[in-house]
CSV table of C-alpha atoms and ligand atoms in Angstrom, one decimal:
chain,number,residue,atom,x,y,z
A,192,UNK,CA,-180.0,-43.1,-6.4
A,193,UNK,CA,-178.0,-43.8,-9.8
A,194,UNK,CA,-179.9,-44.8,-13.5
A,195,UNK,CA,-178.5,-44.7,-16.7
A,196,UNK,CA,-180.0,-43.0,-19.3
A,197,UNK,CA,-179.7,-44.7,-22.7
A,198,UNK,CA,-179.7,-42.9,-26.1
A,199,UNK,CA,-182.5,-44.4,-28.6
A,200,UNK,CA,-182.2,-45.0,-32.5
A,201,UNK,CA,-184.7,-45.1,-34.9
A,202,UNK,CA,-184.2,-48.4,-36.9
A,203,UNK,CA,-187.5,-46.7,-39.1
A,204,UNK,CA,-189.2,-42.9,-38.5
A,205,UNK,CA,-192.3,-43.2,-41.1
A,206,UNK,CA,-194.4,-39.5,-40.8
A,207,UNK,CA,-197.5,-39.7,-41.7
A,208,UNK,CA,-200.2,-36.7,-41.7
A,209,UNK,CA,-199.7,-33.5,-39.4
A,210,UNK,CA,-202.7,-34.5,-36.7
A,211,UNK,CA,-205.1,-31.8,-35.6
A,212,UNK,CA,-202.9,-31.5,-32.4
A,213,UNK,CA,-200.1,-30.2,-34.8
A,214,UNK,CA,-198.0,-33.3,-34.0
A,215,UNK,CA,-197.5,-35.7,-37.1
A,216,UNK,CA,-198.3,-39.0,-36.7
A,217,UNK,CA,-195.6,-42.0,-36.5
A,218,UNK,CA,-194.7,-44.9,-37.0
A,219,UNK,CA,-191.5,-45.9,-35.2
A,220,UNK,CA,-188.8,-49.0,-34.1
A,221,UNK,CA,-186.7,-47.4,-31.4
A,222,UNK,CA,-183.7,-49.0,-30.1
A,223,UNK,CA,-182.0,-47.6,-26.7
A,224,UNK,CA,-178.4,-47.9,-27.5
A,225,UNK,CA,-175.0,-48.0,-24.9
A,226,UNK,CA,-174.1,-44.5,-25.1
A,227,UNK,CA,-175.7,-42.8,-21.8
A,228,UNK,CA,-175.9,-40.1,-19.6
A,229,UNK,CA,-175.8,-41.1,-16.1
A,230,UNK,CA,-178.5,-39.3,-13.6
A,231,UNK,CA,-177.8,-39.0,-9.4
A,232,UNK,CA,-181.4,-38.6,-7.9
A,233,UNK,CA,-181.2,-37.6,-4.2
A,234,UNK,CA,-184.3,-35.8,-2.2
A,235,UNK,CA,-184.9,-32.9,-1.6
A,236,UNK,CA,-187.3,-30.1,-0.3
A,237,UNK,CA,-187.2,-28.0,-4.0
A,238,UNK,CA,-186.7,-29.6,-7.1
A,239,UNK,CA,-183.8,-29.0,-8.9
A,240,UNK,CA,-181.5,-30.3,-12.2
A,241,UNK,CA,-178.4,-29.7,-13.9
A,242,UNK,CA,-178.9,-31.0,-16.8
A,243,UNK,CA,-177.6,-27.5,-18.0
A,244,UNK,CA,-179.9,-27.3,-21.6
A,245,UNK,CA,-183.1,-25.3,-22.6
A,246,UNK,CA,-186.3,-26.7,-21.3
A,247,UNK,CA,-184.5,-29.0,-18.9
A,248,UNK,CA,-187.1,-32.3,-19.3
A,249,UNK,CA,-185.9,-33.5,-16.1
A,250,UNK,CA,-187.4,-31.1,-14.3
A,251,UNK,CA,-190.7,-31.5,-16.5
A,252,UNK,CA,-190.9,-34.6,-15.8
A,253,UNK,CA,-190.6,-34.8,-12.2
A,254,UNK,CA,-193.3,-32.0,-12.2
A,255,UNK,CA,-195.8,-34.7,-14.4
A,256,UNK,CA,-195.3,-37.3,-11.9
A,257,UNK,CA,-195.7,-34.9,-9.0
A,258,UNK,CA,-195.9,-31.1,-8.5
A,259,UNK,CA,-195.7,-30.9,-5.2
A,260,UNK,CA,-192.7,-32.7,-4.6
A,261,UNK,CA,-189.1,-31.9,-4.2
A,262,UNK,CA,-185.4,-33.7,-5.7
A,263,UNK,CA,-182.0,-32.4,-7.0
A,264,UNK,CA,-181.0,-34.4,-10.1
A,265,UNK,CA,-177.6,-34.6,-11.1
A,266,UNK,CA,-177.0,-35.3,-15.1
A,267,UNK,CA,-173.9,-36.2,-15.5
A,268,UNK,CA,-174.1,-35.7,-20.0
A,269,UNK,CA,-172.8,-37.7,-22.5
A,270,UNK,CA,-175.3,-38.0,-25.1
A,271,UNK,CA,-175.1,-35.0,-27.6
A,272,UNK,CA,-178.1,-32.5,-27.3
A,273,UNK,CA,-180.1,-31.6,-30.4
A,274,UNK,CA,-178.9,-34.6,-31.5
A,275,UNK,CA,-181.4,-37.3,-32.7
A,276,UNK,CA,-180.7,-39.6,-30.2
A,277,UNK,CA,-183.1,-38.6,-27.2
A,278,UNK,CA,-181.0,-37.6,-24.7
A,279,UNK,CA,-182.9,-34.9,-22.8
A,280,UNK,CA,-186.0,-38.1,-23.6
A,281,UNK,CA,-183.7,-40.4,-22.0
A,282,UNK,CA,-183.0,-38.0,-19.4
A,283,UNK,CA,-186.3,-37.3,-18.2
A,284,UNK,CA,-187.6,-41.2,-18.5
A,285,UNK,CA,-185.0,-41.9,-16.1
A,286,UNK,CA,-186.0,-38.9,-13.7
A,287,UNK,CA,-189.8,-40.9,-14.2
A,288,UNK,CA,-188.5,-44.3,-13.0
A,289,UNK,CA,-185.9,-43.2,-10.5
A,290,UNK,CA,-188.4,-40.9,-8.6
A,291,UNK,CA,-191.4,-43.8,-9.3
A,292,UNK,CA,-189.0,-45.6,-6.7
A,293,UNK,CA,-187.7,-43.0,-4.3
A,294,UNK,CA,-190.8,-40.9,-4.0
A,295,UNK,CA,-192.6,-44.4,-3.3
A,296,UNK,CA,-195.2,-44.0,-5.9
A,297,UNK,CA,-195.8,-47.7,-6.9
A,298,UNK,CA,-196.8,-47.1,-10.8
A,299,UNK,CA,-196.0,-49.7,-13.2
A,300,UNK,CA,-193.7,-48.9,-16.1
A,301,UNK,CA,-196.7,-49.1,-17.8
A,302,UNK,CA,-198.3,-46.4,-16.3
A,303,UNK,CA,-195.1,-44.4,-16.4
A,304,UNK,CA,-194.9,-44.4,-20.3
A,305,UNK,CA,-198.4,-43.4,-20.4
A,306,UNK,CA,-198.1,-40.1,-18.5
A,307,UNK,CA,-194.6,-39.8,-20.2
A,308,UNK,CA,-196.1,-38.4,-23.3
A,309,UNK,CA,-196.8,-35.0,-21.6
A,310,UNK,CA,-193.3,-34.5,-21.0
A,311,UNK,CA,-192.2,-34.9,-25.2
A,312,UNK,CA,-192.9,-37.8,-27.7
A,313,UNK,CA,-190.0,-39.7,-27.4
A,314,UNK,CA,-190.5,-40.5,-23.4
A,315,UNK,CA,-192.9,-43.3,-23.8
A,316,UNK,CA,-190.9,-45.0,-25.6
A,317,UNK,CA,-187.9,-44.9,-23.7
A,318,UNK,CA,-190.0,-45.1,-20.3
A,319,UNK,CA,-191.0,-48.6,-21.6
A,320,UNK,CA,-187.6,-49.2,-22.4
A,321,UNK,CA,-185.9,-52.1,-24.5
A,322,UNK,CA,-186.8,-52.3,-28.4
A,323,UNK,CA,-190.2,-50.8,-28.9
A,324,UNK,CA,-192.9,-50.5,-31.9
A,325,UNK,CA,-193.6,-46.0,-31.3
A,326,UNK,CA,-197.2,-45.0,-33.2
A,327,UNK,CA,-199.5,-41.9,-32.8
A,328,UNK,CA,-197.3,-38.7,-31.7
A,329,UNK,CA,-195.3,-41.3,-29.6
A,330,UNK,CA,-197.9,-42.4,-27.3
A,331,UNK,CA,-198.8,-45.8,-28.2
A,332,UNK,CA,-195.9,-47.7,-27.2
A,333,UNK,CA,-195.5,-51.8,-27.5
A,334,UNK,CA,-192.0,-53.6,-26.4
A,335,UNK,CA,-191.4,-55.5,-29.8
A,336,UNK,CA,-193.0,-58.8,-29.2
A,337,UNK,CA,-189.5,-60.8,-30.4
A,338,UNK,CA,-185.9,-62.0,-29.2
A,339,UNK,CA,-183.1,-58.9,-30.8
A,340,UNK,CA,-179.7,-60.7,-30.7
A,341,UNK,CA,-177.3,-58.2,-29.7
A,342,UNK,CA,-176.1,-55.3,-32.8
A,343,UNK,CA,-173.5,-53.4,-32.9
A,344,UNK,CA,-173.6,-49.8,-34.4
A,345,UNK,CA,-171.2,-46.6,-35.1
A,346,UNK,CA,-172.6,-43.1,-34.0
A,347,UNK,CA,-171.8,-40.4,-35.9
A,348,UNK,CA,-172.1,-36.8,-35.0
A,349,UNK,CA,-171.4,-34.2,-37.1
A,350,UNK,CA,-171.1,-31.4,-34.2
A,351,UNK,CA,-174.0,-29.6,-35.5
A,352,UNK,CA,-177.8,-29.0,-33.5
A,353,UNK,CA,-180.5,-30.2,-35.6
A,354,UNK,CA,-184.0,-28.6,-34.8
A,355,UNK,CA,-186.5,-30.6,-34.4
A,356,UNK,CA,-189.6,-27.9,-35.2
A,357,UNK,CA,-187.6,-27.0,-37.9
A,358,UNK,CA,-186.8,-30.5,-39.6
A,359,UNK,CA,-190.6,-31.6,-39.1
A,360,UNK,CA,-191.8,-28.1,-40.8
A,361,UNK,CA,-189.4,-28.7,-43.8
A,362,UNK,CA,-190.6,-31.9,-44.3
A,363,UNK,CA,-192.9,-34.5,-46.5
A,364,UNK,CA,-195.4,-36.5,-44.7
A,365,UNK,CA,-196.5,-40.2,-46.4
A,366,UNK,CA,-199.9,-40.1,-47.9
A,367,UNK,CA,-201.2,-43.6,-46.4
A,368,UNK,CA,-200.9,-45.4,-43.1
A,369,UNK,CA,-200.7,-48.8,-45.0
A,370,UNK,CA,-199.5,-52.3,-43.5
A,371,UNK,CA,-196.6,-52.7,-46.0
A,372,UNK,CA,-194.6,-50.6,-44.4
A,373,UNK,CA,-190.9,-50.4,-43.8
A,374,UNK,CA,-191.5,-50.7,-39.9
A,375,UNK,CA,-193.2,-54.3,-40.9
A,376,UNK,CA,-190.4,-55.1,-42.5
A,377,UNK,CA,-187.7,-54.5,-40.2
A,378,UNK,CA,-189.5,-56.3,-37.5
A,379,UNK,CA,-189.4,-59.5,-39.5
A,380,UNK,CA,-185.8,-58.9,-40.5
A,381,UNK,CA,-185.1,-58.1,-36.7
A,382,UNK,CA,-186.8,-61.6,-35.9
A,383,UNK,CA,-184.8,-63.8,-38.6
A,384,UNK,CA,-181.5,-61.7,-37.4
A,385,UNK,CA,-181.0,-60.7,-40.9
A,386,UNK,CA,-177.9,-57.7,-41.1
A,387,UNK,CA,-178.5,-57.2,-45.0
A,388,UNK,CA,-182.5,-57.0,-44.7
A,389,UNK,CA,-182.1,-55.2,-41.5
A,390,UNK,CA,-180.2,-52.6,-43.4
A,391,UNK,CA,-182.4,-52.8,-46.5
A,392,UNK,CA,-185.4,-51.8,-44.2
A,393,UNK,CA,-183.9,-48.7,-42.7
A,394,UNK,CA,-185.7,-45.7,-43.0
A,395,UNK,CA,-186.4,-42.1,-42.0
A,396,UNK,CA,-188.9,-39.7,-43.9
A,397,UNK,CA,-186.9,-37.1,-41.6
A,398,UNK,CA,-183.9,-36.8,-43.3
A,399,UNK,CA,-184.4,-35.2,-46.9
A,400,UNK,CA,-185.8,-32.5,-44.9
A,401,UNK,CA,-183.1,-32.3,-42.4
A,402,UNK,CA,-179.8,-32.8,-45.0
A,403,UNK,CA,-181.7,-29.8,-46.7
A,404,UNK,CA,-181.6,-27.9,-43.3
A,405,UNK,CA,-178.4,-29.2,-42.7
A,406,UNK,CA,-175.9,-30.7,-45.5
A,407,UNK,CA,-173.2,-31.6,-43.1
A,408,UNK,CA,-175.4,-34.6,-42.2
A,409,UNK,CA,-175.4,-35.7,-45.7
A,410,UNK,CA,-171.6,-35.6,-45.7
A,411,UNK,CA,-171.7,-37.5,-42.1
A,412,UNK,CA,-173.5,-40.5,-43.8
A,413,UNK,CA,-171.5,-40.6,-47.2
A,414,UNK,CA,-168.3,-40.9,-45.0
A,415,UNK,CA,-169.8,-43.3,-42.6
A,416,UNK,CA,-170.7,-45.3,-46.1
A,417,UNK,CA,-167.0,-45.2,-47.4
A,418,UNK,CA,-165.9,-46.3,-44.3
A,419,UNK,CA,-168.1,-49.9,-44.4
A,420,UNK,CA,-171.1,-49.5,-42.8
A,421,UNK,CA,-173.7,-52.0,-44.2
A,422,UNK,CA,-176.2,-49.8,-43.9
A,423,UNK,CA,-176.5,-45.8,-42.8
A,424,UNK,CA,-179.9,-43.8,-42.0
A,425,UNK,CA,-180.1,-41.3,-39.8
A,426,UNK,CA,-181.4,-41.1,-36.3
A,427,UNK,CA,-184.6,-39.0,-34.9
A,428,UNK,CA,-184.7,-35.5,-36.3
A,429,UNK,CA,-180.8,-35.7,-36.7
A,430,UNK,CA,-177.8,-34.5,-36.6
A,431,UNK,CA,-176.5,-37.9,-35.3
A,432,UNK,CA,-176.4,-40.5,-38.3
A,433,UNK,CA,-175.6,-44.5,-37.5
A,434,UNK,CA,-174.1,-47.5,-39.8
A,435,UNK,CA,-174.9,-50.7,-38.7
A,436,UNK,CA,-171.3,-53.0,-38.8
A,437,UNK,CA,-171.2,-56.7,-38.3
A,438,UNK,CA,-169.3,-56.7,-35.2
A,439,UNK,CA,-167.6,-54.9,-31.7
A,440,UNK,CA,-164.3,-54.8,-33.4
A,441,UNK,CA,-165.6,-53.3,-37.0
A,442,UNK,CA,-167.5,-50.8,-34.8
A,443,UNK,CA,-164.5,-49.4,-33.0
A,444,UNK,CA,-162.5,-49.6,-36.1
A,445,UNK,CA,-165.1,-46.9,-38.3
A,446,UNK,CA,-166.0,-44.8,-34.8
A,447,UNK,CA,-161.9,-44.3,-34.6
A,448,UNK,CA,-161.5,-43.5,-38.5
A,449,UNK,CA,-164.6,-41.2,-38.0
A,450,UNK,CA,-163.2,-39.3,-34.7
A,451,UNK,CA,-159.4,-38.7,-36.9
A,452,UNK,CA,-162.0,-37.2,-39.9
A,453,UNK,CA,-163.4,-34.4,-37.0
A,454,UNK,CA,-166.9,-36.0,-36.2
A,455,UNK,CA,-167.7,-37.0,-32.9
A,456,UNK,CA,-168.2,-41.1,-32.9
A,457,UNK,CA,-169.3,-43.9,-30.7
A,458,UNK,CA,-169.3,-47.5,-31.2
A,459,UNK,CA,-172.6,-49.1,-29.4
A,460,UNK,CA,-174.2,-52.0,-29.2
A,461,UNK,CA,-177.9,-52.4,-28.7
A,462,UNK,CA,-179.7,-52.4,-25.0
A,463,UNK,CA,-182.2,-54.6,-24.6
B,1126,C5P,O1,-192.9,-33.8,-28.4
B,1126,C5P,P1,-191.7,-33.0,-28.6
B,1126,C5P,O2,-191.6,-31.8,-27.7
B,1126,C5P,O3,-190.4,-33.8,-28.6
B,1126,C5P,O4,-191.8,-32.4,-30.1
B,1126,C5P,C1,-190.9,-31.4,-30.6
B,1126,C5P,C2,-191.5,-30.9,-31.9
B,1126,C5P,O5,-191.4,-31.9,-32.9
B,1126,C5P,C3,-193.0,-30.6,-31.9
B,1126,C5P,O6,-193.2,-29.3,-31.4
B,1126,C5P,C4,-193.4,-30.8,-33.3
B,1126,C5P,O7,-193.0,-29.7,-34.1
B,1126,C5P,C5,-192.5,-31.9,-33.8
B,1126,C5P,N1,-193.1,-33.2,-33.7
B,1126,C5P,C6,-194.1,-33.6,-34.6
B,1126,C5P,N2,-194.7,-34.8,-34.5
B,1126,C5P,C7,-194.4,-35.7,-33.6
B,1126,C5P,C8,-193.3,-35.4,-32.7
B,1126,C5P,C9,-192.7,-34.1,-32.7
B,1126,C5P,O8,-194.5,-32.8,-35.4
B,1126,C5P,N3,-195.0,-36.9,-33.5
């Protein structure tokens, strides 16, 4: 069995207090974007992946859904690790709903994103799938409940690993869980299809702390800016940053310029 695994963006990453679990609690919009990595599930008496990275989460996950079972999972890797975009997430939310099917387990992708919290925070969210409102640690997950017309974006990677222990020690949690917040408002600008307020509602309480960790992120975003992104932020935990751009064309354009300045670059559009 194939599945694509799709990298996520985080349109807003609020942090609010470190919880008594040590986990900080979120407040997310996450946004699976065309850049993936593309899994071959086949059975198996042992389990077994190649997903060829530190704590392989395919593996984890396949143990959460079943102990006793066996697969070999092929990852065939495209989305940048220790990156910001979720790809080992991605990864092992695929490895949920491909061996859901092919071990014949019948849960609902409901029930997937619910047990997908024991294999990392961002799995819920990309277990539900589509645009999705991510609170607590990344357990409570809710598929935005409007229409997204298609966006366009330019990744930008700045060929570095970002830690994502590290970037959450180094950094300042928000005081107050209050309604006005910048997740609000980019779910109303995603409803009125607004680019500008879209832009304008961008956030990450993530980055100061990670552009202290790691400058060359700052220097990823100020060159994505010259280049004419409306509006820059970056993603996760880093070290990926994206610009939002009006169009297909304007985001091949920047992700070429980016690739001749030495980064590595993508232009994506949004998966719904
Ligand atoms: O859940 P996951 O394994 O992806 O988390 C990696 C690390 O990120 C955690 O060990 C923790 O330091 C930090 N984290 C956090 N609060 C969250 C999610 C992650 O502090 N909600």
């Amino acid at each position: 069995m194939k599945i694509e695994a799709y990298a996520k963006i985080n349109l807003t990453l609020e942090v609010f207090a470190k919880r008594v679990d040590g986990y900080h609690a979120l407040r997310s919009v996450v946004l699976p974007v065309s850049l993936g990595d593309t899994l071959e599930i086949v059975p198996a008496s042992t389990l077994s992946s190649d997903a060829g990275y530190d704590d392989d989460l395919c593996v984890k996950a396949a143990k959460v859904l079943d102990p006793t079972r066996g697969a070999a999972i092929h990852v065939e890797k495209r989305i940048p690790v220790g990156g910001g975009l979720g790809g080992g997430s991605a990864d092992a939310a695929a490895t949920l709903i491909a061996l859901n099917e092919l071990w014949q387990l019948g849960k609902s992708r409901k029930e997937l994103a619910e047990i997908a919290v024991q294999v990392g925070s961002d799995v819920p969210a990309l277990t539900l799938g589509g645009a999705v409102l991510m609170e607590g640690r990344g357990e409570c997950v809710s598929t935005l409940p409007i229409e997204i017309s298609e966006l366009n974006f330019v990744l930008v990677n700045p060929k570095i690993h970002s830690s994502t222990k590290a970037v959450y020690a180094n950094c300042s949690p928000r005081a107050l869980l209050g309604n006005e917040s910048a997740t609000v408002k980019m779910i109303e600008a995603l409803a009125i299809d607004d680019l500008e307020a879209i832009a304008a509602a961008m956030v990450n309480d993530l980055q100061p702390s990670a552009i202290g960790l790691y400058p060359e992120i700052a220097e990823a975003m100020n060159a994505l800016r010259s280049a004419g992104a409306i509006g820059v932020m970056m993603s996760g935990s880093g070290s990926t940053v994206f610009g939002l751009v009006p169009d297909q064309a304007t985001a091949e354009k920047i992700s070429r310029e980016m690739f001749f300045k030495g980064y590595r670059a993508w232009a994506v559009k949004s998966m719904i």
